[in-house]
């Protein structure tokens, strides 16, 4: 460890280490950037594990020895050294190793480990005693760079994001546990991934750079926010960076791997959405910036741990609400003769849930109900049903507790019929067949209502389909069967809920029982007198059990009929998800109308904090939009039903007597007093309405003034922009003209420069010719000089030969040393001037020629230097023209050209004069 610690700076490899929590697991080394598995070591092959001394530099290190090979003869032992960021990390890792060495898992736990990645969650599947389901809500938001160093939210149109190509993006995901069981702690984010398409394999996801992970508290829940930068220009994202054709969308999958305390492997939350890719310069005027929401259900099984405080879990499955919506349910049990299976699968998320997170109400028929149940539940129901079939008129013991826990979906149709008392329905079936062939005065109203009944459910969505046809027949038959009531709006929702569990004839029979035996039809009679009684009872329950909320409603003027009429008339079937609807019908068929009161009070209890913070309009909108959406998750629905079962509604009869007494008192009192009181109430209502009207009028006027100001500002801005546009167009035309003129001048300048260059080349050629001629002259002069020298020598020799005959002259010449040459050449030459004139003339000519040659060479050098200066000035002028592009360059160029002509002309004249000389 000490040796390798010293070499760590040169040979260390950065890794991420995963330690299992039992002895059958494997220690895995990951490459930290790509999360690629580098190596693995089975726990049972690790022989020894230790840390470095705390008082040395090895305090940051730990090591383990691992064997490789199946036999003792071939075994190889390797020691692996690891260095951590701090000694505390070393302690934690060794504790993990110690737990893994000690813990021997059970067979079921090992099996769960081996298949946990392949198992999938089906809503409603049996949950074992040591299994728990945790519900999470995740939101997805995509932002794009605005070229000012910031990121702005991408527009979202219904179910798809609007993205622009070739722009850096920021992916933001928030994860929050929404279930009320023990909150799981998310330690860190293991990676943020993205891929085009949907149903993408884990290996096809692309890891992007993670910028940050933060967490903050919202109420009592912790929200984890993960963000990362995404560059769509990378090759794997070509589909997401290419403009999509019109009326087409592309799918996009984004995932985040989270490390949860107590879970060995990271948990991956996957969100799928659609996107439309626009050009980079596209501008969006009207759009929504709301993020995409998704529900996740994490099923965990707790494994045994030696430390009681430690909670260790295995992941059984993790599924999103989108995945659950895709599943198609088929009834596995035919519990009654002649029963046909019904498709209970709701619409896909792109249809029914597309508007679930905006301000639109939740569509009726939304949600999914699973038919799975545990073997224990099935055994309990089988025992109860066997006893019940022996005596149909008496409910068996233990039925109430089973119903309150929820009737299994597969058994719901039969149990509903038995609870409603539909034992022998042959007579009712015959009646139904006769009624559907009769004409009803309510046919137009029924036809209009069935198109709005459960539009989010596939069975009733198609106009003229099997579902709508069956629903139309049941409503029409009941309108003829109960002619006093006929058809009432909202009756179709109850009939639709029954149709999802049984054939038409049986659904009609149960509907009749509910209307007559359970007193629902009384709500529609006598100008809804019974319904007003229910409102009074509900308000009294609210006053008793939720006094703060009751006082708040009283201050706002919120009355029970404003939110409770639909609850009583449709038995909660119109707006709530199907899972809630079916469970409420379970309890209603068991306990009759008391169930509606219990559920209503439970809804108000669970929404108390939200309602207390809202005004009049906010409360009504909350009941209409937000409240049904709150129970889209199965966990929230179960919590609602548990709360409803616990609500005490024993004083319902007492409140009924109070209502009757108040009503009787009103009837017995003096009509004048009653009218005065009614008049006073109407005056108060009128004053309140007038005040509201004044407030609305003031708000309307204020809004109009504000809109007028904004319109004027916008018009002024538009006018200013129009003027700027016109000025810009004019400047553009002028700039184009200037560009054309400058281009013409540049062309002329290039032509002039070309001519000057040709003339300069011609001058250089002429000067070269002159130089060559001068060289030829010098060569001729040299040749001539040599001839003259030879001639002079010959003349001297002849003179010597002539003077040899005269001794006096010869001696005289010898004494004068006339024939000597050398260092005294000039003196001798001067003495013999009178005797050798031709020789002197020749020397003089030679000196003159040498001087003229030197002057010619000097003039040539000067000419070449001036030529270089002119070329440099010409290049400088061209550069200045490219930099400034102004007309002053012509004057400078003209002066340079004149100066060059003068210089070259003077040089030429000097050359000609020399040539003439």
mmCIF file of N, CA, C and O in Angstrom, residues 12 118 437 603 747 808 831 892:
data_model
loop_
_atom_site.group_PDB
_atom_site.id
_atom_site.type_symbol
_atom_site.label_atom_id
_atom_site.label_comp_id
_atom_site.label_asym_id
_atom_site.label_seq_id
_atom_site.Cartn_x
_atom_site.Cartn_y
_atom_site.Cartn_z
ATOM 1 N N UNK A 12 -2.140 6.018 -10.972
ATOM 2 C CA UNK A 12 -3.491 5.845 -10.435
ATOM 3 C C UNK A 12 -4.538 5.993 -11.542
ATOM 4 O O UNK A 12 -4.357 6.724 -12.512
ATOM 5 N N UNK A 118 -35.537 -7.125 -14.584
ATOM 6 C CA UNK A 118 -36.444 -7.576 -15.630
ATOM 7 C C UNK A 118 -37.898 -7.581 -15.205
ATOM 8 O O UNK A 118 -38.780 -7.789 -16.021
ATOM 9 N N UNK A 437 -86.895 -1.143 -27.161
ATOM 10 C CA UNK A 437 -87.552 -1.048 -28.461
ATOM 11 C C UNK A 437 -88.610 0.044 -28.492
ATOM 12 O O UNK A 437 -89.236 0.273 -29.536
ATOM 13 N N UNK A 603 -62.824 14.287 1.527
ATOM 14 C CA UNK A 603 -62.237 15.172 0.518
ATOM 15 C C UNK A 603 -61.952 16.553 1.097
ATOM 16 O O UNK A 603 -60.892 17.142 0.840
ATOM 17 N N UNK A 747 -12.043 48.339 -59.021
ATOM 18 C CA UNK A 747 -11.712 47.785 -60.337
ATOM 19 C C UNK A 747 -10.815 48.722 -61.124
ATOM 20 O O UNK A 747 -9.843 48.280 -61.763
ATOM 21 N N UNK A 808 75.914 56.404 -77.968
ATOM 22 C CA UNK A 808 75.674 57.584 -77.149
ATOM 23 C C UNK A 808 74.209 57.626 -76.714
ATOM 24 O O UNK A 808 73.910 57.816 -75.521
ATOM 25 N N UNK A 831 58.722 61.245 -67.296
ATOM 26 C CA UNK A 831 59.960 61.634 -67.940
ATOM 27 C C UNK A 831 59.965 61.365 -69.418
ATOM 28 O O UNK A 831 60.667 62.020 -70.182
ATOM 29 N N UNK A 892 -3.564 60.711 -53.537
ATOM 30 C CA UNK A 892 -2.260 60.182 -53.097
ATOM 31 C C UNK A 892 -1.604 59.361 -54.195
ATOM 32 O O UNK A 892 -0.412 59.480 -54.462
#
